[in-house]
Short mmCIF file of C-alpha atoms in Angstrom, two decimals:
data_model
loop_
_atom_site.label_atom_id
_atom_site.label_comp_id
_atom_site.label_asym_id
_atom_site.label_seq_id
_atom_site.Cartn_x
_atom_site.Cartn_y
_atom_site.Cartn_z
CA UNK A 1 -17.79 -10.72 39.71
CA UNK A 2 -18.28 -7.21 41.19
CA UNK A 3 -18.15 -3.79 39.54
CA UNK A 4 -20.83 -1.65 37.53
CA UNK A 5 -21.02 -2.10 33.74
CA UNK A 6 -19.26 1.17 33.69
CA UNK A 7 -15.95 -0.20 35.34
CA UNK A 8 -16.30 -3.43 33.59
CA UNK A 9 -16.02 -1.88 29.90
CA UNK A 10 -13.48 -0.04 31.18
CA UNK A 11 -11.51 -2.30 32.39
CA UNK A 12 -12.00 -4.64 28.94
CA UNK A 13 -11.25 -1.44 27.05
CA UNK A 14 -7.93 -1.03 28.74
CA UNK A 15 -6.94 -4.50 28.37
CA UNK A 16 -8.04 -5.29 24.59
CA UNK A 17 -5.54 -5.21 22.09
CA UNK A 18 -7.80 -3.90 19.11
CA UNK A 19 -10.77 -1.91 19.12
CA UNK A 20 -13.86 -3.31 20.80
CA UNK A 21 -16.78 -2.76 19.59
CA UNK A 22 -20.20 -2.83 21.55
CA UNK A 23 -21.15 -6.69 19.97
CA UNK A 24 -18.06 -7.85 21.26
CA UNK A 25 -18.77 -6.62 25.06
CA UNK A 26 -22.27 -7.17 24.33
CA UNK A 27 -21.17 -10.83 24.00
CA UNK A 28 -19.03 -11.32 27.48
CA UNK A 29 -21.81 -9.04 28.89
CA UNK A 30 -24.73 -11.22 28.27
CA UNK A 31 -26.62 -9.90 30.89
CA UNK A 32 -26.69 -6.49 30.28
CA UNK A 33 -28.85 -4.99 26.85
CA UNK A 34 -26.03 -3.45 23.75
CA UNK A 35 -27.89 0.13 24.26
CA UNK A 36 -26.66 -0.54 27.72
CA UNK A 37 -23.26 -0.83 26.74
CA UNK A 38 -23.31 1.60 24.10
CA UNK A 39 -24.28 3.93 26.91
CA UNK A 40 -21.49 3.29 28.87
CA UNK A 41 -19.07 3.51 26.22
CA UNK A 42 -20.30 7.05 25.32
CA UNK A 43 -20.10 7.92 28.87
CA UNK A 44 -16.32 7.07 28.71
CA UNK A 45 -15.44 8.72 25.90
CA UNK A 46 -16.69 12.03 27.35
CA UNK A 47 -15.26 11.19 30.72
CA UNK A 48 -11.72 10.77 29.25
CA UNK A 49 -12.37 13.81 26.52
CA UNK A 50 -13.69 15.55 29.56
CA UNK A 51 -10.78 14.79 32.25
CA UNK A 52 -8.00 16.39 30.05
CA UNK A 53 -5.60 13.55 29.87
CA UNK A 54 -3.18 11.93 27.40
CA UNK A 55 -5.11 9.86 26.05
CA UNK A 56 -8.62 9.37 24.65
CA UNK A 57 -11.23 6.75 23.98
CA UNK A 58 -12.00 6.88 20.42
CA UNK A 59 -13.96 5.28 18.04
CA UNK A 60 -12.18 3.54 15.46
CA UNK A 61 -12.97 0.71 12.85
CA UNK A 62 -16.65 0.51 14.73
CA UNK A 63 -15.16 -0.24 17.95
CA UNK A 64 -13.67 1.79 20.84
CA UNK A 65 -9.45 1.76 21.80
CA UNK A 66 -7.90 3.91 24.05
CA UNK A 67 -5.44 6.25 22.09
CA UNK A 68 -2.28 8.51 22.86
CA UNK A 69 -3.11 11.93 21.74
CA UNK A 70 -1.04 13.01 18.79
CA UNK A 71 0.88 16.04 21.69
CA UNK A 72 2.65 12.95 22.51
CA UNK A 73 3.98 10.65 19.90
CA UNK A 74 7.55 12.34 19.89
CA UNK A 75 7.95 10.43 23.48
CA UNK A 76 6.25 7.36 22.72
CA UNK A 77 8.56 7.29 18.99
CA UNK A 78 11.52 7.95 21.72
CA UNK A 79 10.58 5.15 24.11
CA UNK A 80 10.49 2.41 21.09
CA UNK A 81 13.50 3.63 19.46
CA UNK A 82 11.74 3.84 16.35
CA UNK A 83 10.39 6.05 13.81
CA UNK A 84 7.25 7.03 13.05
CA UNK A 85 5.14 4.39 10.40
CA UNK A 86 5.30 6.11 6.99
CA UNK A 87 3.43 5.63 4.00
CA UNK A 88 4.97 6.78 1.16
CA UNK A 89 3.25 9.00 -1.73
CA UNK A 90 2.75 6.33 -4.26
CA UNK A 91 1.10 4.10 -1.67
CA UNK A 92 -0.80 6.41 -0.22
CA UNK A 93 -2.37 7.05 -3.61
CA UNK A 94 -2.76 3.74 -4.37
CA UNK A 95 -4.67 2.98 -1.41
CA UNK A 96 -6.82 6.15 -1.57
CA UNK A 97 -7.83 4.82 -4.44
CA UNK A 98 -8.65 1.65 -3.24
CA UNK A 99 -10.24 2.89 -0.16
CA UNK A 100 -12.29 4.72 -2.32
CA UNK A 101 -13.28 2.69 -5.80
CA UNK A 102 -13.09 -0.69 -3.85
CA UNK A 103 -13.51 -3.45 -4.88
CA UNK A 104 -11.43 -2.57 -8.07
CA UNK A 105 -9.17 -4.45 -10.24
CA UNK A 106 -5.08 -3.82 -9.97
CA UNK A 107 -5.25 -2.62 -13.65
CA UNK A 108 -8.47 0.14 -12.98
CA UNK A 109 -5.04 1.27 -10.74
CA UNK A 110 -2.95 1.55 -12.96
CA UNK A 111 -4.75 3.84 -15.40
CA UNK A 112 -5.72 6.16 -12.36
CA UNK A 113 -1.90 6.06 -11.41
CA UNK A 114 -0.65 5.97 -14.92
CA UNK A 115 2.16 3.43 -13.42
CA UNK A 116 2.75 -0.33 -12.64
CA UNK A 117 1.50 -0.62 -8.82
CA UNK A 118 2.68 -4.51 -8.44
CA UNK A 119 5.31 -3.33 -6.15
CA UNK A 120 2.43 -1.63 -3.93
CA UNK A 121 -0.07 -3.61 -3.80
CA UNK A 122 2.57 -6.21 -2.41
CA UNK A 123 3.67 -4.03 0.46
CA UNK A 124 0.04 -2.63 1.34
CA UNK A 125 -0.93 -6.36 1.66
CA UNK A 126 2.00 -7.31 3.64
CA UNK A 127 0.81 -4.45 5.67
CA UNK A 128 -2.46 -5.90 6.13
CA UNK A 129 -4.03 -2.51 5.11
CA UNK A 130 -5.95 -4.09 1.56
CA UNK A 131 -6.75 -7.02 0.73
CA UNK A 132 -7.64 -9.65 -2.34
CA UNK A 133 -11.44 -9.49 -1.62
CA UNK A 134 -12.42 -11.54 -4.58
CA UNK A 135 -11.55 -12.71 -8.35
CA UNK A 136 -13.04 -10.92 -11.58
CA UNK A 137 -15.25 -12.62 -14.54
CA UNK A 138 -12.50 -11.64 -16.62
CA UNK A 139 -9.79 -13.45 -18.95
CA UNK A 140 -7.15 -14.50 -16.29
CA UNK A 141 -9.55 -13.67 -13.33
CA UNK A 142 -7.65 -11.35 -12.14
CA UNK A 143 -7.97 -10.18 -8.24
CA UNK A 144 -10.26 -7.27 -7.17
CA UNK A 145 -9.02 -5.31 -4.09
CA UNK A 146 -10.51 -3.70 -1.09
CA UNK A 147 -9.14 -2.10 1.88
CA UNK A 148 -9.01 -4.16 5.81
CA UNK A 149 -10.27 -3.41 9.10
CA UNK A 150 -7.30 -2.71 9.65
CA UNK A 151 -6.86 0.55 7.63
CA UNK A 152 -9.56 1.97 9.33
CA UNK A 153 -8.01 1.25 12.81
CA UNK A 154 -4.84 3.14 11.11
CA UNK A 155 -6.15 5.90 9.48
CA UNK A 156 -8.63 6.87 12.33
CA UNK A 157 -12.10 5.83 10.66
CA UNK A 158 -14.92 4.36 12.21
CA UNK A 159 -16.39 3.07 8.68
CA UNK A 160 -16.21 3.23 4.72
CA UNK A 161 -18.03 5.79 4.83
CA UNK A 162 -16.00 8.08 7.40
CA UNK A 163 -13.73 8.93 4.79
CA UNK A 164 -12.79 12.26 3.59
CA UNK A 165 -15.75 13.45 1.07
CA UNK A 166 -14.19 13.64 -2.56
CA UNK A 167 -13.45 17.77 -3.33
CA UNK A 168 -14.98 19.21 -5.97
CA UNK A 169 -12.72 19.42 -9.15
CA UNK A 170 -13.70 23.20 -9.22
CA UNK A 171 -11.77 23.14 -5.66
CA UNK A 172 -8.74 22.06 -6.91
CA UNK A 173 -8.40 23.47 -9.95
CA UNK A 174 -7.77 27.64 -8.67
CA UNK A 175 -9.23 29.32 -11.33
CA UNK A 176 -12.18 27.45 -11.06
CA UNK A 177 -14.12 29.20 -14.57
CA UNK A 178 -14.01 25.48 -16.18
CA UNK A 179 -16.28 23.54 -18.32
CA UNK A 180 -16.67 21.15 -15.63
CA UNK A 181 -20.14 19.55 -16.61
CA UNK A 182 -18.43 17.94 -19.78
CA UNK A 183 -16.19 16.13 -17.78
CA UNK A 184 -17.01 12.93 -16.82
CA UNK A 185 -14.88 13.02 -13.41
CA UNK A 186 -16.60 10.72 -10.99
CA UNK A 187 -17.41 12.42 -7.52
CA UNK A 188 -19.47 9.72 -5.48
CA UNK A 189 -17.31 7.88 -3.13
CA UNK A 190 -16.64 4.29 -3.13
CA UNK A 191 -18.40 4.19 -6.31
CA UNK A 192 -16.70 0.80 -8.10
CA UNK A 193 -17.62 0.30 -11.96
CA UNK A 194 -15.46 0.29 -14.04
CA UNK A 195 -17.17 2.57 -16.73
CA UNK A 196 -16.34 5.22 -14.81
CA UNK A 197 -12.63 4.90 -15.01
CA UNK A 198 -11.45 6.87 -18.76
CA UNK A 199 -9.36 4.04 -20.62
CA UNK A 200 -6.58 6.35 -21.33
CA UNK A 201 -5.38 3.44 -24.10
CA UNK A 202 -8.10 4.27 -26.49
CA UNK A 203 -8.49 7.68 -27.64
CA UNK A 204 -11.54 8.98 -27.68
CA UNK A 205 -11.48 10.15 -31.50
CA UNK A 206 -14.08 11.17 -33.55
CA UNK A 207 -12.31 9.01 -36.41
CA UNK A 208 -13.90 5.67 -35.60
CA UNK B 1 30.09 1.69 -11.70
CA UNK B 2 26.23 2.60 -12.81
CA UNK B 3 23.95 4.62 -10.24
CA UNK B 4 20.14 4.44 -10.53
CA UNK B 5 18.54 7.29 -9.44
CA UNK B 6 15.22 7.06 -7.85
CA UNK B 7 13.68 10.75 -8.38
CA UNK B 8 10.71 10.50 -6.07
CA UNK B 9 8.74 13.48 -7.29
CA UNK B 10 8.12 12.38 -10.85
CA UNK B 11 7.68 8.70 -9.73
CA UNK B 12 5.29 8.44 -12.92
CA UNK B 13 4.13 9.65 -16.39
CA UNK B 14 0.89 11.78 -14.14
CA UNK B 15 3.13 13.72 -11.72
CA UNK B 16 6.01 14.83 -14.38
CA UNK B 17 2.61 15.87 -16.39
CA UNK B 18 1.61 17.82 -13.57
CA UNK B 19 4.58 18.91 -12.37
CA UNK B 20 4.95 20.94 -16.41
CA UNK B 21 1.36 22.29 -15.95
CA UNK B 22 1.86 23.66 -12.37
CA UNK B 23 5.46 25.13 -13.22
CA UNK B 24 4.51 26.48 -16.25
CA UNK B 25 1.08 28.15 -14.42
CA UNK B 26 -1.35 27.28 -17.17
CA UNK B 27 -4.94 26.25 -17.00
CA UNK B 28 -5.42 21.92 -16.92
CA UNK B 29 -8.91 22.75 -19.35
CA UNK B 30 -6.50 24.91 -21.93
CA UNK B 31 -3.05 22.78 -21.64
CA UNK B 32 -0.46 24.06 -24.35
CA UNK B 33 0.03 21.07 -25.72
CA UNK B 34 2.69 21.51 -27.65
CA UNK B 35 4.61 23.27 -25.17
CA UNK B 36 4.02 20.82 -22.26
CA UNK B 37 4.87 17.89 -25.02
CA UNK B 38 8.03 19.63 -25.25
CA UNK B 39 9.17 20.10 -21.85
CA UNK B 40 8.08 16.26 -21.27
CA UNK B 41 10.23 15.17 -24.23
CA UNK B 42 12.70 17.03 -22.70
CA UNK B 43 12.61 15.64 -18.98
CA UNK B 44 12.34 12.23 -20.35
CA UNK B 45 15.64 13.22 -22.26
CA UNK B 46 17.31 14.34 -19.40
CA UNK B 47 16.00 11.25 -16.94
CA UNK B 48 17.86 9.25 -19.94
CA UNK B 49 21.16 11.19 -19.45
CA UNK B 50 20.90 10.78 -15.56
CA UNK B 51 20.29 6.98 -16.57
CA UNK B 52 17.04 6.91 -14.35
CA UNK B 53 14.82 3.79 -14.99
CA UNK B 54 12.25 4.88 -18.01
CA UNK B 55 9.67 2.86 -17.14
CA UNK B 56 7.12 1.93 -20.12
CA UNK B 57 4.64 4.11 -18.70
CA UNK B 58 6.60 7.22 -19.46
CA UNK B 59 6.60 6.19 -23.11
CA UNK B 60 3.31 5.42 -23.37
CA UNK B 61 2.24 8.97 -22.02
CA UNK B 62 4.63 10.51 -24.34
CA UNK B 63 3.02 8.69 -27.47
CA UNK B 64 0.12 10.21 -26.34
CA UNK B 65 1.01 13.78 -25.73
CA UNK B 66 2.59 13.70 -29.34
CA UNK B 67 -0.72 11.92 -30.88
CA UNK B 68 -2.46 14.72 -28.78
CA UNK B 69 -0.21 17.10 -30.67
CA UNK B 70 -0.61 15.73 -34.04
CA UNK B 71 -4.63 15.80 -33.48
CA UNK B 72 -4.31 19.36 -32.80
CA UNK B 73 -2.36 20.36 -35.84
CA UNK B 74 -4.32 18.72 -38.40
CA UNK B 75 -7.03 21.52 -40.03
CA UNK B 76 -10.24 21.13 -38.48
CA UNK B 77 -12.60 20.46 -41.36
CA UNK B 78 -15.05 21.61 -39.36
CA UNK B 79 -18.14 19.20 -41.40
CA UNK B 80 -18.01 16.72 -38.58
CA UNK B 81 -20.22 16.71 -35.94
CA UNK B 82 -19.32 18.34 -32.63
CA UNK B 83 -15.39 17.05 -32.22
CA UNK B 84 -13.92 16.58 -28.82
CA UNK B 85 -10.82 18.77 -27.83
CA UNK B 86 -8.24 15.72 -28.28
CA UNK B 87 -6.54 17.21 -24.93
CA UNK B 88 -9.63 15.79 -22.94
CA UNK B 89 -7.84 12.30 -23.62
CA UNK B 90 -5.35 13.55 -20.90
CA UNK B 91 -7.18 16.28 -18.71
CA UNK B 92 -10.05 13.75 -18.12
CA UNK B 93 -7.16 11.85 -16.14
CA UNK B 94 -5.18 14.48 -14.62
CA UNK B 95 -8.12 15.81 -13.05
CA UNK B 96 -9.23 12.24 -11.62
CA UNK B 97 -4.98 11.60 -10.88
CA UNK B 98 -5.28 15.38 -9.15
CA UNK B 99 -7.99 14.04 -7.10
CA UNK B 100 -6.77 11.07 -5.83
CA UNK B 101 -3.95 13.24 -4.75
CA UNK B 102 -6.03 15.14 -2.28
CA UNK B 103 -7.48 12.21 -1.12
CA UNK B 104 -4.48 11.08 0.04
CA UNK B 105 -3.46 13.96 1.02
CA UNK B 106 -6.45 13.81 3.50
CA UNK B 107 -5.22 10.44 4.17
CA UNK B 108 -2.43 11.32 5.08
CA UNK B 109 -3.83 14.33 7.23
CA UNK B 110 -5.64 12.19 9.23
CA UNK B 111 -4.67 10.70 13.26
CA UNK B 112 -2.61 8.24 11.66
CA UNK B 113 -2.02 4.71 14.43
CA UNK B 114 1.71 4.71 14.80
CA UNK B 115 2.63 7.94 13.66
CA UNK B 116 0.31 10.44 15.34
CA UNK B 117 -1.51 7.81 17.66
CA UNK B 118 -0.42 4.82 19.50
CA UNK B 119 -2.75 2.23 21.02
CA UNK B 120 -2.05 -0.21 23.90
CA UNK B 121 -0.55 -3.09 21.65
CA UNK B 122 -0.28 -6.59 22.40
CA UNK B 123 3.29 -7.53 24.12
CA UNK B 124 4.67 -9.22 21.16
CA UNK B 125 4.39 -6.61 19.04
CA UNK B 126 5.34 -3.80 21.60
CA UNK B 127 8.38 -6.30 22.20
CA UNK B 128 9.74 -6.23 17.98
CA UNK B 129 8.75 -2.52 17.81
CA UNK B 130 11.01 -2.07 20.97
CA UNK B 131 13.80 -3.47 19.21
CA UNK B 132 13.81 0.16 17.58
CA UNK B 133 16.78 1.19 15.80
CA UNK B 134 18.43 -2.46 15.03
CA UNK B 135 15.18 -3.29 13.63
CA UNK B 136 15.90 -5.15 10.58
CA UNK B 137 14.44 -3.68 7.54
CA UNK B 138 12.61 -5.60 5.05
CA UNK B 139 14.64 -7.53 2.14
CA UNK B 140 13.07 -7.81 -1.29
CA UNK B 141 13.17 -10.33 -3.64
CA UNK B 142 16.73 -9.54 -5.52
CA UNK B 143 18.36 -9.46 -1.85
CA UNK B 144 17.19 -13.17 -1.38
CA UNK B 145 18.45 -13.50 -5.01
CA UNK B 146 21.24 -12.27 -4.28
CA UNK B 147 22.19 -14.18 -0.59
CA UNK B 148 21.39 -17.58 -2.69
CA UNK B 149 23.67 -16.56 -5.53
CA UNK B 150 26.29 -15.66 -2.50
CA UNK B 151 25.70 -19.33 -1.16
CA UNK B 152 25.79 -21.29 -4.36
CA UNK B 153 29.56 -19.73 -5.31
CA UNK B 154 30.94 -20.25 -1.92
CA UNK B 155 30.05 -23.88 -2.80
CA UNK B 156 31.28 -24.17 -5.92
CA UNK B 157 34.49 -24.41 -6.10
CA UNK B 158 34.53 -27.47 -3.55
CA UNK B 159 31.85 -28.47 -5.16
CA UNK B 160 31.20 -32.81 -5.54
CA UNK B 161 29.87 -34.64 -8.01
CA UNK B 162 27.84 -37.05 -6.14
CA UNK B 163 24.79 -38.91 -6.51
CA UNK B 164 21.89 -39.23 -4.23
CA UNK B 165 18.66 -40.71 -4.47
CA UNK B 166 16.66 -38.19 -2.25
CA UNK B 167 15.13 -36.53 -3.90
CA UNK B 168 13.04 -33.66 -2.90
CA UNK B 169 10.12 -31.94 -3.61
CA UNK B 170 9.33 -27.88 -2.99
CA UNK B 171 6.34 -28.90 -1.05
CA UNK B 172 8.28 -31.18 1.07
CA UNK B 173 10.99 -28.44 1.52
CA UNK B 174 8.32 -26.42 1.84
CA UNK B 175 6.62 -28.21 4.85
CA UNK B 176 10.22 -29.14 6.47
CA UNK B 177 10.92 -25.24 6.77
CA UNK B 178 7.85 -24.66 7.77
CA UNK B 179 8.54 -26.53 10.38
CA UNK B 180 12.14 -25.42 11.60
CA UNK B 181 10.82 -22.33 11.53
CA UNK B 182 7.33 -22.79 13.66
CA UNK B 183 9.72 -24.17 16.34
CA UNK B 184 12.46 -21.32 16.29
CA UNK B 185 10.18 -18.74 14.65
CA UNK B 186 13.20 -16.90 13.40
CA UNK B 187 16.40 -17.97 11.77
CA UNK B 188 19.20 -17.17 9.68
CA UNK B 189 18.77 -17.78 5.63
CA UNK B 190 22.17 -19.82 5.55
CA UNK B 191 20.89 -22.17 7.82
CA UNK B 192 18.49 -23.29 5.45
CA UNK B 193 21.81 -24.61 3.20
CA UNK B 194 24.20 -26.38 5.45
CA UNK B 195 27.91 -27.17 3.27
CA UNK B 196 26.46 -30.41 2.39
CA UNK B 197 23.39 -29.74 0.32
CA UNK B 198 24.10 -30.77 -3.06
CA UNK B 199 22.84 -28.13 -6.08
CA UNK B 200 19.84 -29.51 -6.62
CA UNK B 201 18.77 -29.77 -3.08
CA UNK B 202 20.00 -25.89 -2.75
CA UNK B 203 17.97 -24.72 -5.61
CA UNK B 204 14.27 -26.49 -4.27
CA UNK B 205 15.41 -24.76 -0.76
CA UNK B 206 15.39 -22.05 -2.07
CA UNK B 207 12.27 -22.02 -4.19
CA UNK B 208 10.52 -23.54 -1.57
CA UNK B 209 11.24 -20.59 0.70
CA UNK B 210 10.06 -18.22 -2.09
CA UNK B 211 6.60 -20.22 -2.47
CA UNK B 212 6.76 -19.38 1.74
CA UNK B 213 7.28 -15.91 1.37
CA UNK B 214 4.96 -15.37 -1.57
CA UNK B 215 2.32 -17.45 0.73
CA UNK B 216 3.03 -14.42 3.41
CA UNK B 217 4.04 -17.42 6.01
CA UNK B 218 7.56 -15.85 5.87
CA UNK B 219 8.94 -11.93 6.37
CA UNK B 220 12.30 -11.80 5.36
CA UNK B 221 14.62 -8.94 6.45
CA UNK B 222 18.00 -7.58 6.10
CA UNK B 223 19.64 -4.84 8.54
CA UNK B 224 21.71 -3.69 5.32
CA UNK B 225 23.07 -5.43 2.17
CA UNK B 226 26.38 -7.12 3.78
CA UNK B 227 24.29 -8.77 6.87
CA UNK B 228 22.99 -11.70 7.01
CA UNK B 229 19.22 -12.27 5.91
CA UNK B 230 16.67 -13.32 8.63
CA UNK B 231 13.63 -15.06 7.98
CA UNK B 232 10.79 -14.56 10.43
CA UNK B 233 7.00 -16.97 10.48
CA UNK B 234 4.82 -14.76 10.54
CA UNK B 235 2.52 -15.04 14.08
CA UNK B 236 -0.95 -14.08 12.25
CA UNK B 237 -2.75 -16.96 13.00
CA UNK B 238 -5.21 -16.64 9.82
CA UNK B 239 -1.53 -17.58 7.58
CA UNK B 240 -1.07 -20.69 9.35
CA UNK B 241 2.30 -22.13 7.93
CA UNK B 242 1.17 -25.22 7.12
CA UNK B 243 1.23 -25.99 3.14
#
């Protein structure tokens, strides 16, 4: 086998079908070290950023995968006959919330959402962007959800903790003069217990 | 005939609740409650007349807007310790519903794969994304209902009564399908019931093909409501189709 370790990732990177990430070179490439390869995938990345061309090497779902830059999806839509993937708003919400309080329970959904979610969580699985990760120590074990591989390879994220940083509710509420520290509003991300979700079925009365 | 009407905007109990606050420009820590009880009443009202679907969840948050309400009327007595403003009962989740919002919003922002991006993809699915426009378009559950229902009266009425001592279980139906369709990987929903499948052998068909689908071994899809349903395996190697 000829070639520099360069060419070679190159050439593995332009033939993969998913993102490939330096273990999985590092694996075919036994005899060269992962910083090695890590090296050369850098390299390419600026190389491609740096030759101005349709495409780019990013870094998605910890790997690397050549992409189409965004300038040119009209043409690439055209050339499948087919319109672009959509998401629509409900499921969008549903799976930032997911994405974010994973691993969470279908009904800790529903009180976020204030509706039923059945219908999405069936099409988001189908979709392969969430998943059943596990079952809950609760009366009819019900399933607890977190999001795939896959939705970071979709949504352009190289890990969990990529994702867009929670705003401030002081951000989104424009005239921001608001008791804010007596809300209980939880701002870490990913953060999963359940406490933290306001059970909107219980008032919280002083009459009990 | 009866129309439902799907209005996207208010798909829940959170959004028509933010939707009132927003129009009417008042602050989410100071909500009028009366007011926005009101106007909700009202929409709900007028989603009635339009004969939308009400789901449950609509009723639910108006039960609590008008407990809200009542809390606010009664005369504080004031000897109590320290009482919560009973409109934190619903602020407390429109600010955590607002946030999700801009998270997907961000989301949605983002270089999304197949809208904004494409990657090299593997030939087979270049080769069904390539099929483009005449793409079929994924059928739901009443659709299948609905094709089986189509299949069982156009047998009816030459319908036999005849005995047979086959007789079948789903997870035998369940591994023969499996099996026509791992050889032709798609086919056509009727030719899961030839003419000559009595009722009973009909109705484990078919719930043997919903077990399939529920297992995610089988997409089914349907181009529009008059064509005919196609059932695809599903390639992913991690849903194998056996049982």
């Amino acid at each position: 086998m000829t070639g520099n370790l360069h060419q070679i990732v190159e050439a593995l990177l332009f033939a993969c079908d998913h993102p490939l990430s330096p273990r999985e070179i590092n694996d075919l490439l036994p005899d060269y070290s992962i910083q090695d390869i890590r090296g050369a995938l850098d390299e390419l990345a600026l190389e491609y950023r740096d030759m101005g061309r349709s495409f780019s090497l990013k870094e998605v779902a910890s790997g690397y995968q050549f992409r189409t830059k965004p300038d040119f999806a009209p043409y690439i839509l055209r050339m499948y006959k087919a319109s672009p993937t959509r998401l629509s708003g409900a499921a969008l919400e549903t799976l930032a919330i997911i994405a974010y309080k994973q691993p969470i329970l279908r009904q800790e959904i529903e009180i976020l959402r204030g509706v039923d979610v059945g219908g999405i969580l069936r099409a988001l699985l189908e979709r392969g962007l969430i998943r059943i990760v596990g079952r809950k120590n609760l009366p009819g074990r019900p399933f607890v959800y977190g999001t795939t591989k896959k939705f970071l390879e979709v949504f352009d994220l190289t890990d969990l903790n990529s994702l867009p940083k929670l705003r401030e509710i002081k951000d989104l509420v424009s005239d921001g003069e608001a008791p804010i520290t007596t809300l209980q509003v939880p701002t870490g991300a990913a953060d999963a217990t359940e406490k933290q979700i306001p059970n909107r079925t219980t008032p919280q009365g002083p009459k009990d | 005939m009866s129309y439902e009407v799907k209005l996207e905007i208010f798909e829940g109990p959170m959004d028509l609740l933010l939707h009132l606050i927003r129009k009417n420009e008042v602050d989410i820590f100071d909500i009028p409650i009366a007011t926005i009880t009101d106007q909700y009443l009202a929409y709900m009202d007028m989603m009635k007349a339009l004969n939308m679907d009400l789901a449950g969840d609509f009723l639910l948050m108006a039960a609590t807007l008008m407990h809200i309400k009542s809390k606010m009327l009664l005369p504080d007595i004031g000897d109590q310790e320290e009482e919560e403003d009973p409109r934190l009962e619903i602020t407390r989740p429109l600010l955590e519903y607002m946030q999700i919002k801009e998270l997907a919003h961000d989301l949605s922002e983002r270089e999304v794969l197949g809208r904004d991006v494409f990657s090299r993809m593997p030939s087979e699915e270049l080769s069904t994304l390539a099929k483009g426009e005449n793409a079929p378009v994924e059928a739901n559950l009443f659709q299948l209902i609905d094709a089986f229902k189509r299949i069982i009266d156009q047998r009816l009425p030459e319908a036999q009564l005849r005995f047979r001592l086959e007789e079948w279980s789903i997870n035998e139906k369940i591994e023969q399908i499996a099996a026509m369709l791992k050889e032709k990987q798609t086919m056509y929903f009727q030719e899961l019931f030839p003419r000559t499948m009595d009722l009973s052998e009909l109705v484990v068909t078919f719930l043997a093909l919903l077990e399939l689908v529920h297992r995610g071994a089988v997409k089914i899809f349907q181009a529009d409501l008059e064509s005919d349903i196609l059932l695809n395996a599903i390639p992913d190697k991690r849903r194998s189709l056996e049982p």
